[in-house]
Short mmCIF file of C-alpha atoms in Angstrom, two decimals:
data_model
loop_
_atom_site.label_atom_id
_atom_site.label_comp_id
_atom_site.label_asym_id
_atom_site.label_seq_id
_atom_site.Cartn_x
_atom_site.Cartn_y
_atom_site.Cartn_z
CA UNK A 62 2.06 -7.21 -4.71
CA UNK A 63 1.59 -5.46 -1.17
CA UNK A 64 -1.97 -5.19 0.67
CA UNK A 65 -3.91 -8.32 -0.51
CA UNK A 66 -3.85 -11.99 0.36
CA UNK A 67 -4.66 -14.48 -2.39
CA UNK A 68 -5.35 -17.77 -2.92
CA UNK A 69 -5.15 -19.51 -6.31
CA UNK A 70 -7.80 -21.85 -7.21
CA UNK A 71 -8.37 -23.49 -10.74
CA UNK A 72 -11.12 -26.16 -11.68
CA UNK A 73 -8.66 -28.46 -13.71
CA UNK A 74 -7.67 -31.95 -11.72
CA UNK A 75 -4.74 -31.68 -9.49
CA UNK A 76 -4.78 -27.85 -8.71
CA UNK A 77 -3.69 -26.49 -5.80
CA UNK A 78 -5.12 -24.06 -3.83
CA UNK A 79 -2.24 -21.40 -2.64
CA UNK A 80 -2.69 -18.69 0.14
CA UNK A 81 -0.51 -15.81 -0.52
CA UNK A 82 0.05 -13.05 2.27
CA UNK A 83 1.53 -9.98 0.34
CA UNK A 84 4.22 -7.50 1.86
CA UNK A 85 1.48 -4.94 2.98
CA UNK A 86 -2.28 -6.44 4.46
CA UNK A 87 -4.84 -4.03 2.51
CA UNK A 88 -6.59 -1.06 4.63
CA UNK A 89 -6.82 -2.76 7.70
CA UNK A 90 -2.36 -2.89 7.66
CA UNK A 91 -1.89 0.76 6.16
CA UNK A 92 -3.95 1.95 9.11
CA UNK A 93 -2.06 -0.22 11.90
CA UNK A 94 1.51 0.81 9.76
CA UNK A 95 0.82 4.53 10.37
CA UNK A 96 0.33 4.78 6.82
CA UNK A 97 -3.27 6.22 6.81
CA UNK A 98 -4.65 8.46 10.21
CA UNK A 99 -6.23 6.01 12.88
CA UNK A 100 -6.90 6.49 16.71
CA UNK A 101 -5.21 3.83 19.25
CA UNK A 102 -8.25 1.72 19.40
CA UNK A 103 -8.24 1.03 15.76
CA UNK A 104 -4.41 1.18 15.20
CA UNK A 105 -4.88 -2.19 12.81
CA UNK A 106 -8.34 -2.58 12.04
CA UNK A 107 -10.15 -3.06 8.42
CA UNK A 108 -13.63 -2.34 9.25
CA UNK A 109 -14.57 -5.47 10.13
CA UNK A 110 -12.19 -6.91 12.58
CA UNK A 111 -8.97 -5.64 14.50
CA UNK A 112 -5.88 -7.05 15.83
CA UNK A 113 -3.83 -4.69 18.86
CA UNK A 114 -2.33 -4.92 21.84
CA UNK A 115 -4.84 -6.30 24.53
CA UNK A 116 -6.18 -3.08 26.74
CA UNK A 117 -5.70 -3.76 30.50
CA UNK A 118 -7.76 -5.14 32.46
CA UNK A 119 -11.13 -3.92 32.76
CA UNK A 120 -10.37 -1.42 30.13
CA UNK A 121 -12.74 -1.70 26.78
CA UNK A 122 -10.04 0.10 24.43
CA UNK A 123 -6.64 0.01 24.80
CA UNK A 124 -4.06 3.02 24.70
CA UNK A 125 -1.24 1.24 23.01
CA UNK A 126 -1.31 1.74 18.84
CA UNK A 127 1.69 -0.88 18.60
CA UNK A 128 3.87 -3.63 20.78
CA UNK A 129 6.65 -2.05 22.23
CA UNK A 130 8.86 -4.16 24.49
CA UNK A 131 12.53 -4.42 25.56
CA UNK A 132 14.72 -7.28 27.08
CA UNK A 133 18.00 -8.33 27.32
CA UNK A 134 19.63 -11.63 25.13
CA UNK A 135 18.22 -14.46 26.80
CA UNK A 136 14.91 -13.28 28.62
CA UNK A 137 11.63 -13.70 27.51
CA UNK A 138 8.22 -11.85 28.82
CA UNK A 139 4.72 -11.91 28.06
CA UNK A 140 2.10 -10.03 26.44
CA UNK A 141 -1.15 -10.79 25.08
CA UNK A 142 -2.88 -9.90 21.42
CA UNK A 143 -6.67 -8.92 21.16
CA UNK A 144 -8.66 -9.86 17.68
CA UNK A 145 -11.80 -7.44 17.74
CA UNK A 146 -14.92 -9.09 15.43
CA UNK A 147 -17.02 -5.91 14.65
CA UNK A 148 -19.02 -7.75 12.05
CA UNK A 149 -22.66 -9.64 12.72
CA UNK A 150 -21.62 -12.85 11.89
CA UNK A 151 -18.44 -14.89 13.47
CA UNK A 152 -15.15 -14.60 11.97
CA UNK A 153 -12.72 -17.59 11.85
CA UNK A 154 -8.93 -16.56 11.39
CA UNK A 155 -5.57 -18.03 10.77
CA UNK A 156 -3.20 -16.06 13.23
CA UNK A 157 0.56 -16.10 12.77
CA UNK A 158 3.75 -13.92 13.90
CA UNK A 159 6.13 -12.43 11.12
CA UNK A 160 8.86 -10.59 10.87
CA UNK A 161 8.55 -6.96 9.29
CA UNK A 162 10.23 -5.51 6.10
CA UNK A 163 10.26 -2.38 3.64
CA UNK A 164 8.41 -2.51 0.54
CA UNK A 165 11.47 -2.20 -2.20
CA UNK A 166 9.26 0.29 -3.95
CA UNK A 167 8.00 3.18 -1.32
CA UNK A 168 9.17 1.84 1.69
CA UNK A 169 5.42 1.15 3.26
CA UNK A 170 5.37 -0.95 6.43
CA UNK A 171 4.79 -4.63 5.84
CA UNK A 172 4.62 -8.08 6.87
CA UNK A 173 6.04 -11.05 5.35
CA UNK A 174 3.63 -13.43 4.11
CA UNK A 175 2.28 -16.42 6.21
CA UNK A 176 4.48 -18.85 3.97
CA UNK A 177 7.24 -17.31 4.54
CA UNK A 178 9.38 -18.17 7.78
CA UNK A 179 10.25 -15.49 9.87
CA UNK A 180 13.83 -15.18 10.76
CA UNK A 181 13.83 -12.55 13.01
CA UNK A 182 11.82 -11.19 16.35
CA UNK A 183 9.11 -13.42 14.80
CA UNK A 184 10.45 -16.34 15.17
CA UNK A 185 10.96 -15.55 19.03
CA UNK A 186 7.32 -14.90 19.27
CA UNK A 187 5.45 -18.28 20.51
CA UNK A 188 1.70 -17.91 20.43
CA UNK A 189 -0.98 -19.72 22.74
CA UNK A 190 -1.61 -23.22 21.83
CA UNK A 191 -5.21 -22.16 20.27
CA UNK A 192 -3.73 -20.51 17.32
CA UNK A 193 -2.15 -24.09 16.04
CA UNK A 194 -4.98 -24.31 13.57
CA UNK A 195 -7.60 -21.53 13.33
CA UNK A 196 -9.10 -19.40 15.98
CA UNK A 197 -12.94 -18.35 15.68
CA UNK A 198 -14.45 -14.88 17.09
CA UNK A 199 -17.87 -14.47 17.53
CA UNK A 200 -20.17 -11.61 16.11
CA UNK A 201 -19.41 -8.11 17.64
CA UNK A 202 -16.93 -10.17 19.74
CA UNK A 203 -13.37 -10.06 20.87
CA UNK A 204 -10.90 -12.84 21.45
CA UNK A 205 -7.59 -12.38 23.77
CA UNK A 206 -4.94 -14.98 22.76
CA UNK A 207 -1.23 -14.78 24.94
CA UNK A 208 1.59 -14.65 23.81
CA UNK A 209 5.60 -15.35 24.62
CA UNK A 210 8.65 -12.99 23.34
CA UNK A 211 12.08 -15.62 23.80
CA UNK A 212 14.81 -13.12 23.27
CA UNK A 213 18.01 -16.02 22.30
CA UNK A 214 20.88 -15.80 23.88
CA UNK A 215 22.86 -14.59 20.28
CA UNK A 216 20.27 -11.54 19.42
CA UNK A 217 21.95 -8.46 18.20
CA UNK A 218 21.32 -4.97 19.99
CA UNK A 219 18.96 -2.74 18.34
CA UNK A 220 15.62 -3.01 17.17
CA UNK A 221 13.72 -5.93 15.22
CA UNK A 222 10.41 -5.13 13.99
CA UNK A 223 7.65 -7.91 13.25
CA UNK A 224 3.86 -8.31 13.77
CA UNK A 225 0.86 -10.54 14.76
CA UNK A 226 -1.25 -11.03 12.04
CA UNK A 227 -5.19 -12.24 11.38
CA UNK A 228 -5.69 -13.51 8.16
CA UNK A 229 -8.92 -14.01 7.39
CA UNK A 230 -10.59 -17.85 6.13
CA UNK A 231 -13.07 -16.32 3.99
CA UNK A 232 -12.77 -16.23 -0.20
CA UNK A 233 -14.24 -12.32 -0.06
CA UNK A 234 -13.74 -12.13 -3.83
CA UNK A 235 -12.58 -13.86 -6.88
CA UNK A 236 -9.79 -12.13 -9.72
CA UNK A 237 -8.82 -13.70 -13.29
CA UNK A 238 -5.40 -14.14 -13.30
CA UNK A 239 -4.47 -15.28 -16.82
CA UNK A 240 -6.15 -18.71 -16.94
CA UNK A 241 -6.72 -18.68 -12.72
CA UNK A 242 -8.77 -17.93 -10.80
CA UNK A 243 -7.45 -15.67 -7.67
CA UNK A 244 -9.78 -15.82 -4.41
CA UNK A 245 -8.54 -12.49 -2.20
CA UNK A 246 -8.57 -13.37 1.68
CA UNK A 247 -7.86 -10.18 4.08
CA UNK A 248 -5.64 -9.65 6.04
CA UNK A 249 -4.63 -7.30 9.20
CA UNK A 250 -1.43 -7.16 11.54
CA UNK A 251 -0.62 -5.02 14.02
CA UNK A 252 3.20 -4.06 14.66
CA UNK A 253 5.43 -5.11 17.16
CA UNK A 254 8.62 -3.41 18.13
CA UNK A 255 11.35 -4.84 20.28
CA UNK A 256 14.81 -3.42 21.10
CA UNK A 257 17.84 -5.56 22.25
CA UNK A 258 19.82 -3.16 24.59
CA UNK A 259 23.51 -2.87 23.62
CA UNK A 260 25.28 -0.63 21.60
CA UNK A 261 22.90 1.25 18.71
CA UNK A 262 24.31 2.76 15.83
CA UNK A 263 21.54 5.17 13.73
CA UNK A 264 22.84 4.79 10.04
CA UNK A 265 21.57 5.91 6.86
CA UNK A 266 22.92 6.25 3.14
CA UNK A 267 22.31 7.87 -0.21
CA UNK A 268 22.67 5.48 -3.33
CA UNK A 269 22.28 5.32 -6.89
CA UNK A 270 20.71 8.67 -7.77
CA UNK A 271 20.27 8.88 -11.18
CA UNK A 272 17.33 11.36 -13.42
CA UNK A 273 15.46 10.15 -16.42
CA UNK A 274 13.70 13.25 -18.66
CA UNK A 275 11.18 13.67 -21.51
CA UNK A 276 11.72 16.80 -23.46
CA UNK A 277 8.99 18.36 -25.81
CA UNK A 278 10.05 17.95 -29.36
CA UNK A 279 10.22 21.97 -29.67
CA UNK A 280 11.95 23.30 -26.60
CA UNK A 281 9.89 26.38 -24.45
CA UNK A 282 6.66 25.39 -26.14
CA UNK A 283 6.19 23.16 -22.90
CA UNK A 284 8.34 22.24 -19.78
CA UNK A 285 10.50 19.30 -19.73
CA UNK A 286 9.72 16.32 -17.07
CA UNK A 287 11.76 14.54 -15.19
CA UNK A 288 12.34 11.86 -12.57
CA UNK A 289 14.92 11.97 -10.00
CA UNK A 290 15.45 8.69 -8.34
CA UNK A 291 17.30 6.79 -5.59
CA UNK A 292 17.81 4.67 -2.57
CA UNK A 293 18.41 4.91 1.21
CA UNK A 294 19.54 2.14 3.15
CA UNK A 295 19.26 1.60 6.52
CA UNK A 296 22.75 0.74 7.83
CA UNK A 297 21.99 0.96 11.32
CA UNK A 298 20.71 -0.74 14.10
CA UNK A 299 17.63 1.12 15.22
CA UNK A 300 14.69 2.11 13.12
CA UNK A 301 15.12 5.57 11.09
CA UNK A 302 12.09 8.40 10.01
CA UNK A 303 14.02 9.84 7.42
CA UNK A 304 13.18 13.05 5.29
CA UNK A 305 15.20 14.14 2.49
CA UNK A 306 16.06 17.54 0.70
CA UNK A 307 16.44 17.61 -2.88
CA UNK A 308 18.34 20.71 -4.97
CA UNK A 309 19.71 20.59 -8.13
CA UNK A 310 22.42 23.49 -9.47
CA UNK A 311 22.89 24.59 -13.10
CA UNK A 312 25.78 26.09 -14.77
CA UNK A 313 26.86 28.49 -12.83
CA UNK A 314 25.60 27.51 -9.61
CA UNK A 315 22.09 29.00 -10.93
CA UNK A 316 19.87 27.18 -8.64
CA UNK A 317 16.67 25.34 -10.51
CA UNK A 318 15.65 23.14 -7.97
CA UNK A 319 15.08 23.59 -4.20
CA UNK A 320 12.97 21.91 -2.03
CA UNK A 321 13.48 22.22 1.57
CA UNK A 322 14.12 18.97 4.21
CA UNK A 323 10.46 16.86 4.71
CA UNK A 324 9.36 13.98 6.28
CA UNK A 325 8.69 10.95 4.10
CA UNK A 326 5.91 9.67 6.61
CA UNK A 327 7.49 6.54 6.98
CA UNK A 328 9.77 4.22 9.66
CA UNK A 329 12.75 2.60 7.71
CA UNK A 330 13.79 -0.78 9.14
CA UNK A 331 17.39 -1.74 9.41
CA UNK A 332 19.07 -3.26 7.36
CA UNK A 333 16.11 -2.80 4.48
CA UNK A 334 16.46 -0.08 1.16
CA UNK A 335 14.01 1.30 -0.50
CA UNK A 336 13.50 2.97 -3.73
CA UNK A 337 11.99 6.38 -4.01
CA UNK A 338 11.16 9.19 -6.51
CA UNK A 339 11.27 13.02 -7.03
CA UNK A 340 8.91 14.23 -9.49
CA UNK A 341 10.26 17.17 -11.46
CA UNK A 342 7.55 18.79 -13.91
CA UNK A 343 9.54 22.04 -14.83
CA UNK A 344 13.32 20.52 -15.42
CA UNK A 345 16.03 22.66 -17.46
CA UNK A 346 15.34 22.36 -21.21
CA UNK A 347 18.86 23.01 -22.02
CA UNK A 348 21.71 23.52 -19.06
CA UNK A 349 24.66 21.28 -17.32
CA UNK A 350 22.95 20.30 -14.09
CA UNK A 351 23.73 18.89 -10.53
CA UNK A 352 21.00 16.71 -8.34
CA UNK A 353 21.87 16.49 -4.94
CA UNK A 354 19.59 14.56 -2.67
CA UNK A 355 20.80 15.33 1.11
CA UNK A 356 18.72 12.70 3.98
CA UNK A 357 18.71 13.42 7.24
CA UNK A 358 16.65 11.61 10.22
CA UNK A 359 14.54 12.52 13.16
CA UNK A 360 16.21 12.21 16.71
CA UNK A 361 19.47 11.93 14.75
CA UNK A 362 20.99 15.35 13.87
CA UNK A 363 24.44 14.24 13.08
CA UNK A 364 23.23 12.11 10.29
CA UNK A 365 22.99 13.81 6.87
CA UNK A 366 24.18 11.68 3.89
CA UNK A 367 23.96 12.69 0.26
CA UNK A 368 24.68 11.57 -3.07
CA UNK A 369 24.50 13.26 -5.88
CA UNK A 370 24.50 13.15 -9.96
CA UNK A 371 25.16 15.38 -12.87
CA UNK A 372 23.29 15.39 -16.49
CA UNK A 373 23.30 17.44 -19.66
CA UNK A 374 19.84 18.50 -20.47
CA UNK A 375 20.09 18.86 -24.46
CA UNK A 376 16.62 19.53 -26.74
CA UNK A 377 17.61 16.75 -28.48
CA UNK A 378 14.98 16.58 -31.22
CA UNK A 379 15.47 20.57 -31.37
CA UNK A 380 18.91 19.90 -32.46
CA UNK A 381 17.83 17.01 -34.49
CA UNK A 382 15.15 19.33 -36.60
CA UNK A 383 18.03 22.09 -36.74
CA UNK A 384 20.48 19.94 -37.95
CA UNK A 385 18.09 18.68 -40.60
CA UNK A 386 16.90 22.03 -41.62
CA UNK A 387 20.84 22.78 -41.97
CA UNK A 388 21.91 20.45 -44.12
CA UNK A 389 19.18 21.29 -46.20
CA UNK A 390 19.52 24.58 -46.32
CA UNK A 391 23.28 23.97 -46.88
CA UNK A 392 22.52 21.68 -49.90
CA UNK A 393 20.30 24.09 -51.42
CA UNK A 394 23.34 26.44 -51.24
CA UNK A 395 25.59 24.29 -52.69
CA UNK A 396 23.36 23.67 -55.84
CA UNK A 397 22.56 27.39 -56.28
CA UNK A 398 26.57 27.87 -56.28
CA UNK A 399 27.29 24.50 -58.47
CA UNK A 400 24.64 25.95 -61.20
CA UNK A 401 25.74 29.10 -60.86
CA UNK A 402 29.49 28.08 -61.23
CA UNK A 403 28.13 26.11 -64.71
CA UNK A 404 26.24 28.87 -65.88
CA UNK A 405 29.59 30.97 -66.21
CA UNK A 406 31.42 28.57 -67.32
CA UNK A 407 28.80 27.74 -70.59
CA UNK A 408 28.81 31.89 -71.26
CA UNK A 409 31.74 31.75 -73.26
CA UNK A 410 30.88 29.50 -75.68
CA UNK A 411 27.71 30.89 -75.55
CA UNK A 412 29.67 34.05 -77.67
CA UNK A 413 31.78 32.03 -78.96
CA UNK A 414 28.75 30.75 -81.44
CA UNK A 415 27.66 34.19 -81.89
CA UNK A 416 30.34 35.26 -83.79
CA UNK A 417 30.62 33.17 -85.96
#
């Protein structure tokens, strides 16, 4: 589950107590992703503490939303990370770099949890010796910690995304969960970008489209609705913003869907795939039809994929009721004719009595 960090507790003997840091890190993440509007000074901030790029020196706020750095295999350079307590009371945090990652579902910017080991640009990020155990920020106070970017010798050009992340020490609330009980710690990271130079390849693809539909039971009394879904896949080396058109042709080339190119308000890493849907309230009821989905990418004109996939859009319980209402009209026919057929048949004998 993305945006929450959760720690089981449970009163029985021997229970553990588990801190879980989900793919995304609750408001305080969404704002420092880009997901929700924010200003520079609060580019990852909950509400109640921050974490971004320390502001220079003698400056109160800083102008930088996100890390962005650049150095060659082999180098390393220096930065520093500022935690912002904007509460009354002092905060104590666990703080921890992690490699970045697509949510499968959406695509939202997030961070890998704190138990998970970071493979990538987080592992080259060594913090100051302070954050070994937990680092404490006084009320409507601020706390600069350094930090060290060692770029090995064997990194690949492009970009590798990751983050430096505050979780909080505090239980803030308590969830059943089945026979558990869940204690939510919060959690907020602010991005960091760092590009390799070398070669850089922008690649995108268009995979598995595929529609699901729900047809009323008597076509035209409402619309049909259907789903279009499918994936795109970062096979690249630099981070994408893709935006997608979606069309979809009926017999004939009779267009019934067209929605022009748009922005999908989000940065896809390489090397990650997401899934995504299309919404489609007012599908064909009855037509042979053609989804294409056509992705493109800003900065990158020379990159439009597509994929498409065709389906029969049948009134299936339509045809159901009509076939029904067929066959029994058809068998009512057929015993109108077979007692017809017997009543002629019994007429001669009928006079054949009669004259007797």
């Amino acid at each position: 589950m993305p945006l929450r960090s959760r720690s089981r507790t449970c009163s029985r003997p021997r229970s553990r107590t588990r801190t879980f840091l989900y793919y995304g890190l609750l408001l305080g993440l969404l704002l420092g992703a880009g997901l929700l509007p924010a200003t520079a000074a609060t580019a990852a901030d909950n509400g109640t503490w921050g974490v971004f790029p320390t502001p220079a020196a003698g400056a109160a706020m800083t102008d930088r939303a996100y890390f962005f750095h650049q150095g060659t295999a082999g180098s390393t350079l220096s930065d520093s990370v500022t935690l912002l307590n904007s509460s009354d009371r002092e905060l104590t945090f666990q703080v921890f770099a992690t490699d970045a990652v697509n949510t499968p579902a959406g695509g939202a910017f997030a961070l890998l949890p704190v138990e998970t080991r970071p493979k990538d640009v987080g592992a080259w990020i060594t913090l100051a010796p302070e954050t070994a155990s937990t680092v404490t920020v006084p009320a409507k106070g601020r706390k600069d910690i350094p930090f060290t970017v060692k770029v090995p010798a064997d990194a690949t050009p492009g970009d590798h995304v990751g983050g430096i992340v505050a979780l909080g020490t505090a239980v803030e609330g308590v969830q059943q969960d089945g026979k558990v009980q869940v204690g939510v710690k919060r959690s907020v990271g602010a991005r960091l970008y760092f590009r390799v130079p070398g070669p850089v390849t922008a690649g995108l693809s268009v995979e598995d489209v595929r529609v699901s539909r729900s047809a009323p039971l008597l076509p035209w009394i409402r619309n049909a609705r259907a789903t279009v879904s499918y994936a795109l896949v970062n096979r690249g080396n630099v981070v994408v913003e893709p935006e997608v058109t979606v069309s979809a042709e009926g017999l004939f080339g009779r267009k019934v869907l067209d929605r022009p190119a748009r922005g999908l308000k989000l940065s896809l890493l390489p090397g990650q795939r997401i899934e995504l849907t299309e919404p489609w309230p007012d599908a064909p009821q009855s037509d042979r039809v053609t989804v294409r989905i056509r992705a493109g990418a800003a900065g990158h004109p020379d990159l439009l994929p597509e994929a498409e996939t065709e389906f029969i859009a049948v009134p299936w319980p339509a045809v159901g009721l009509l076939l029904v209402l067929a066959g029994a009209a058809a068998t009512v026919w057929a015993l109108r004719r077979r007692r017809h057929a017997e009543g002629e048949r019994q007429e001669p004998v009928a006079d054949l009595a009669g004259t007797r």
